[in-house]
Amino acid sequence: MMNDNADVLAQLAAVLRPQAEPDSSYVAKLYHKGLDAILKKVGEEATETVMAAKDGDKDKIVYEVADLWFHTLVLLATRTCARRMC
């Protein structure tokens, strides 16, 4: 199972790898700003997810969880990429 997880993270890192100019996409801009900016976004999205859950708005919960997952995947790709020197 661990090998499958590593494969998924490697594939994710390949897709989300910062290859583009910062002004070409949101992810490229986030990468350009660095790890602290990515961590800040993960924190913001986690807080928004908690607030949506507390409010009980199902649509907003789904939206915020998806946003949190996205930014967490960017973080994972960044850390995986850095560790593997991709």
mmCIF file with all atom_site columns, C-alpha atoms in Angstrom, residues 26 29-44 71:
data_model
loop_
_atom_site.group_PDB
_atom_site.id
_atom_site.type_symbol
_atom_site.label_atom_id
_atom_site.label_alt_id
_atom_site.label_comp_id
_atom_site.label_asym_id
_atom_site.label_entity_id
_atom_site.label_seq_id
_atom_site.pdbx_PDB_ins_code
_atom_site.Cartn_x
_atom_site.Cartn_y
_atom_site.Cartn_z
_atom_site.occupancy
_atom_site.B_iso_or_equiv
_atom_site.pdbx_formal_charge
_atom_site.auth_seq_id
_atom_site.auth_comp_id
_atom_site.auth_asym_id
_atom_site.auth_atom_id
_atom_site.pdbx_PDB_model_num
ATOM 1  C CA . TYR A 1 26 ? -2.570 30.289 -10.003 1.00 0.00 ? 26 TYR A CA 1
ATOM 2  C CA . LYS A 1 29 ? 2.136  31.984 -8.804  1.00 0.00 ? 29 LYS A CA 1
ATOM 3  C CA . LEU A 1 30 ? 1.714  30.098 -5.526  1.00 0.00 ? 30 LEU A CA 1
ATOM 4  C CA . TYR A 1 31 ? 4.922  28.131 -6.110  1.00 0.00 ? 31 TYR A CA 1
ATOM 5  C CA . HIS A 1 32 ? 6.762  31.338 -6.958  1.00 0.00 ? 32 HIS A CA 1
ATOM 6  C CA . LYS A 1 33 ? 5.685  32.863 -3.628  1.00 0.00 ? 33 LYS A CA 1
ATOM 7  C CA . GLY A 1 34 ? 7.238  29.912 -1.801  1.00 0.00 ? 34 GLY A CA 1
ATOM 8  C CA . LEU A 1 35 ? 6.444  27.417 0.908   1.00 0.00 ? 35 LEU A CA 1
ATOM 9  C CA . ASP A 1 36 ? 5.233  29.976 3.446   1.00 0.00 ? 36 ASP A CA 1
ATOM 10 C CA . ALA A 1 37 ? 2.556  31.204 1.019   1.00 0.00 ? 37 ALA A CA 1
ATOM 11 C CA . ILE A 1 38 ? 1.433  27.637 0.341   1.00 0.00 ? 38 ILE A CA 1
ATOM 12 C CA . LEU A 1 39 ? 1.264  26.869 4.065   1.00 0.00 ? 39 LEU A CA 1
ATOM 13 C CA . LYS A 1 40 ? -0.695 30.067 4.654   1.00 0.00 ? 40 LYS A CA 1
ATOM 14 C CA . LYS A 1 41 ? -3.250 29.037 2.001   1.00 0.00 ? 41 LYS A CA 1
ATOM 15 C CA . VAL A 1 42 ? -3.612 25.576 3.560   1.00 0.00 ? 42 VAL A CA 1
ATOM 16 C CA . GLY A 1 43 ? -4.244 27.223 6.929   1.00 0.00 ? 43 GLY A CA 1
ATOM 17 C CA . GLU A 1 44 ? -6.766 29.665 5.471   1.00 0.00 ? 44 GLU A CA 1
ATOM 18 C CA . HIS A 1 71 ? -4.099 23.366 -1.613  1.00 0.00 ? 71 HIS A CA 1
#
